[in-house]
Amino acid sequence: MKWTKAVVFMGVIALIFFSCKRNPLKVNISDIEKEVEVVRFGEQLFNLEGKDTLETITELSNAYPDFFNLYTYRVIQVGGIGDDDFATMISLFLNDSLIKEVKLKTDSVFPNLRKLEKGLTKAFKYYSYHFPEKELPTIYTYISGFNQSVVTAENIIGISLDKYLGRDCKYYQQLQTTPQYKAKNMHKDKILSDVAFAWAITEFEHEDRATNLLGNMVEKGKLMYLVDAMLPDMEDSLKIGYTPQQLEWCQMNEPQMWTYLIEHELLYNSKRMNIIRYINPAPSTSGFPLDSPGRTGVWIGWQIVRQYMKKHPEITLPELMANYDFQQILNDSGYNPE
């Protein structure tokens, strides 16, 4: 099988061509009044007067009880406010020299959150357009000590600003737990798509429904289509976290990838490792050329869902997200890249 090397200028031409097409997800949201609330939780925590006292910390806990527990238990992992050693543990975190240094760096990268708040507000207005009955989450920003980039819970989204300090941030070079293929997406322009995808997973993913590779591809493709709906103006490379060259590689090798999966009888394979190799983040896709990106199964699933929705404009976004017949989506999409 002959694979094609990506050429950057071709990607630019393709981007110009596709941008000229009307985007059906670019709907009118001017009448949407619902807005998300963005809470600068990290600022409040680090700027508390008497933050080393349990009494003051308790006031913050009472102000944001649901998120406070999520933050202390799951994000920075210092336990709960009722634990005997909680005051000591939270004080150690707040006064740690590295955390203080990271706080200064975060403040320099994010001197204010106006642009981010505007982007989040717009994204969730698009979400409300399609799902007017759903409650919007409250979004919290903070420093996590380089833990999860985005965490979610019922009606809650948390964003670790220290995970978006820039591709070349020295801390990411030093962290042994952060490979470089992940660090390339640790910049502030990636926050919106990470939030949209994380929220899509929280609201609509049902892992037990996808039992083979095809199911996982289409399931993730549906989630990416929801990202399309929430961020209709964002370029595809930023949505999925590819470089322009990686995106171009996928576009030029789409038929070869699809043929490979069919010829190797992988679409209906249920082995966990075969699913992981095409769905999970990685430097490249095992079995494909080294210049392929990771998550190519997600990218293909995304194209299947896009084609399905293009062929069936009568189907609403809620109807798509409620459809877990992955084979039917593939069949009705007519997907067959050439």
PDB file of C-alpha atoms in Angstrom, residues 184-286:
ATOM      1  CA  LYS A 184       2.650  20.514  21.783  1.00  0.00           C
ATOM      2  CA  ASN A 185      -1.022  20.938  22.701  1.00  0.00           C
ATOM      3  CA  MET A 186      -0.383  22.578  26.076  1.00  0.00           C
ATOM      4  CA  HIS A 187      -1.020  26.164  24.954  1.00  0.00           C
ATOM      5  CA  LYS A 188      -3.890  28.525  25.690  1.00  0.00           C
ATOM      6  CA  ASP A 189      -5.477  28.311  22.245  1.00  0.00           C
ATOM      7  CA  LYS A 190      -6.197  24.618  22.931  1.00  0.00           C
ATOM      8  CA  ILE A 191      -8.379  25.264  25.990  1.00  0.00           C
ATOM      9  CA  LEU A 192     -11.689  25.754  24.169  1.00  0.00           C
ATOM     10  CA  SER A 193     -11.522  22.529  22.162  1.00  0.00           C
ATOM     11  CA  ASP A 194     -10.337  20.556  25.208  1.00  0.00           C
ATOM     12  CA  VAL A 195     -13.266  21.903  27.219  1.00  0.00           C
ATOM     13  CA  ALA A 196     -15.767  21.164  24.446  1.00  0.00           C
ATOM     14  CA  PHE A 197     -14.495  17.596  23.988  1.00  0.00           C
ATOM     15  CA  ALA A 198     -14.394  16.928  27.742  1.00  0.00           C
ATOM     16  CA  TRP A 199     -17.961  18.213  28.098  1.00  0.00           C
ATOM     17  CA  ALA A 200     -19.058  16.062  25.164  1.00  0.00           C
ATOM     18  CA  ILE A 201     -17.610  12.987  26.894  1.00  0.00           C
ATOM     19  CA  THR A 202     -19.320  13.878  30.177  1.00  0.00           C
ATOM     20  CA  GLU A 203     -22.724  14.424  28.617  1.00  0.00           C
ATOM     21  CA  PHE A 204     -22.877  11.864  25.826  1.00  0.00           C
ATOM     22  CA  GLU A 205     -20.234   9.133  25.915  1.00  0.00           C
ATOM     23  CA  HIS A 206     -21.361   5.650  26.895  1.00  0.00           C
ATOM     24  CA  GLU A 207     -18.302   3.423  26.735  1.00  0.00           C
ATOM     25  CA  ASP A 208     -20.334   0.239  27.153  1.00  0.00           C
ATOM     26  CA  ARG A 209     -22.110   0.901  23.821  1.00  0.00           C
ATOM     27  CA  ALA A 210     -18.901   0.827  21.757  1.00  0.00           C
ATOM     28  CA  THR A 211     -17.638  -2.754  21.795  1.00  0.00           C
ATOM     29  CA  ASN A 212     -15.285  -2.787  18.810  1.00  0.00           C
ATOM     30  CA  LEU A 213     -12.968  -0.444  16.941  1.00  0.00           C
ATOM     31  CA  LEU A 214     -15.671   0.830  14.580  1.00  0.00           C
ATOM     32  CA  GLY A 215     -17.948   1.640  17.525  1.00  0.00           C
ATOM     33  CA  ASN A 216     -15.185   3.550  19.273  1.00  0.00           C
ATOM     34  CA  MET A 217     -14.305   5.435  16.088  1.00  0.00           C
ATOM     35  CA  VAL A 218     -17.878   6.542  15.436  1.00  0.00           C
ATOM     36  CA  GLU A 219     -18.499   7.270  19.127  1.00  0.00           C
ATOM     37  CA  LYS A 220     -15.498   9.589  19.239  1.00  0.00           C
ATOM     38  CA  GLY A 221     -16.491  10.990  15.846  1.00  0.00           C
ATOM     39  CA  LYS A 222     -19.843  12.009  17.328  1.00  0.00           C
ATOM     40  CA  LEU A 223     -18.055  13.784  20.169  1.00  0.00           C
ATOM     41  CA  MET A 224     -15.844  15.598  17.667  1.00  0.00           C
ATOM     42  CA  TYR A 225     -18.940  16.632  15.731  1.00  0.00           C
ATOM     43  CA  LEU A 226     -20.277  18.186  18.911  1.00  0.00           C
ATOM     44  CA  VAL A 227     -16.972  20.082  19.145  1.00  0.00           C
ATOM     45  CA  ASP A 228     -17.686  21.221  15.569  1.00  0.00           C
ATOM     46  CA  ALA A 229     -21.090  22.483  16.711  1.00  0.00           C
ATOM     47  CA  MET A 230     -19.692  24.337  19.736  1.00  0.00           C
ATOM     48  CA  LEU A 231     -16.697  25.787  17.885  1.00  0.00           C
ATOM     49  CA  PRO A 232     -17.797  26.203  14.261  1.00  0.00           C
ATOM     50  CA  ASP A 233     -15.180  28.886  13.555  1.00  0.00           C
ATOM     51  CA  MET A 234     -12.179  26.899  14.815  1.00  0.00           C
ATOM     52  CA  GLU A 235      -9.801  25.174  12.416  1.00  0.00           C
ATOM     53  CA  ASP A 236      -9.788  21.383  12.430  1.00  0.00           C
ATOM     54  CA  SER A 237      -6.141  21.062  13.426  1.00  0.00           C
ATOM     55  CA  LEU A 238      -6.800  22.915  16.664  1.00  0.00           C
ATOM     56  CA  LYS A 239      -9.950  20.922  17.406  1.00  0.00           C
ATOM     57  CA  ILE A 240      -8.190  17.569  17.235  1.00  0.00           C
ATOM     58  CA  GLY A 241      -4.738  18.756  18.296  1.00  0.00           C
ATOM     59  CA  TYR A 242      -2.815  18.087  15.085  1.00  0.00           C
ATOM     60  CA  THR A 243      -0.171  20.174  13.396  1.00  0.00           C
ATOM     61  CA  PRO A 244      -1.137  21.409   9.908  1.00  0.00           C
ATOM     62  CA  GLN A 245       1.213  18.772   8.496  1.00  0.00           C
ATOM     63  CA  GLN A 246      -0.476  15.981  10.483  1.00  0.00           C
ATOM     64  CA  LEU A 247      -3.924  17.119   9.405  1.00  0.00           C
ATOM     65  CA  GLU A 248      -2.766  17.212   5.795  1.00  0.00           C
ATOM     66  CA  TRP A 249      -1.308  13.718   6.162  1.00  0.00           C
ATOM     67  CA  CYS A 250      -4.716  12.400   7.287  1.00  0.00           C
ATOM     68  CA  GLN A 251      -6.510  14.145   4.437  1.00  0.00           C
ATOM     69  CA  MET A 252      -4.117  12.744   1.826  1.00  0.00           C
ATOM     70  CA  ASN A 253      -4.002   9.232   3.296  1.00  0.00           C
ATOM     71  CA  GLU A 254      -7.659   8.802   4.223  1.00  0.00           C
ATOM     72  CA  PRO A 255      -8.300   6.090   1.579  1.00  0.00           C
ATOM     73  CA  GLN A 256      -5.148   4.212   2.544  1.00  0.00           C
ATOM     74  CA  MET A 257      -6.028   4.258   6.255  1.00  0.00           C
ATOM     75  CA  TRP A 258      -9.561   3.024   5.608  1.00  0.00           C
ATOM     76  CA  THR A 259      -8.319   0.276   3.270  1.00  0.00           C
ATOM     77  CA  TYR A 260      -5.748  -0.819   5.846  1.00  0.00           C
ATOM     78  CA  LEU A 261      -8.388  -1.178   8.563  1.00  0.00           C
ATOM     79  CA  ILE A 262     -10.637  -3.212   6.252  1.00  0.00           C
ATOM     80  CA  GLU A 263      -7.913  -5.447   4.824  1.00  0.00           C
ATOM     81  CA  HIS A 264      -6.568  -6.232   8.297  1.00  0.00           C
ATOM     82  CA  GLU A 265     -10.106  -6.945   9.583  1.00  0.00           C
ATOM     83  CA  LEU A 266      -9.743  -4.368  12.343  1.00  0.00           C
ATOM     84  CA  LEU A 267     -13.083  -2.527  12.198  1.00  0.00           C
ATOM     85  CA  TYR A 268     -14.942  -5.214  14.136  1.00  0.00           C
ATOM     86  CA  ASN A 269     -12.006  -6.200  16.309  1.00  0.00           C
ATOM     87  CA  SER A 270     -12.802  -5.905  20.021  1.00  0.00           C
ATOM     88  CA  LYS A 271      -9.311  -6.383  21.440  1.00  0.00           C
ATOM     89  CA  ARG A 272      -8.530  -3.536  23.802  1.00  0.00           C
ATOM     90  CA  MET A 273      -4.995  -2.930  22.506  1.00  0.00           C
ATOM     91  CA  ASN A 274      -6.205  -2.702  18.909  1.00  0.00           C
ATOM     92  CA  ILE A 275      -8.752  -0.088  19.966  1.00  0.00           C
ATOM     93  CA  ILE A 276      -6.225   1.904  22.010  1.00  0.00           C
ATOM     94  CA  ARG A 277      -3.691   2.108  19.175  1.00  0.00           C
ATOM     95  CA  TYR A 278      -6.162   3.974  16.940  1.00  0.00           C
ATOM     96  CA  ILE A 279      -8.111   5.961  19.542  1.00  0.00           C
ATOM     97  CA  ASN A 280      -5.720   7.086  22.279  1.00  0.00           C
ATOM     98  CA  PRO A 281      -3.162   9.928  22.036  1.00  0.00           C
ATOM     99  CA  ALA A 282       0.231   8.792  20.751  1.00  0.00           C
ATOM    100  CA  PRO A 283       3.179  10.211  18.777  1.00  0.00           C
ATOM    101  CA  SER A 284       1.978   8.279  15.711  1.00  0.00           C
ATOM    102  CA  THR A 285      -0.403   5.444  14.862  1.00  0.00           C
ATOM    103  CA  SER A 286       1.098   1.976  15.215  1.00  0.00           C
TER     104      SER A 286
END
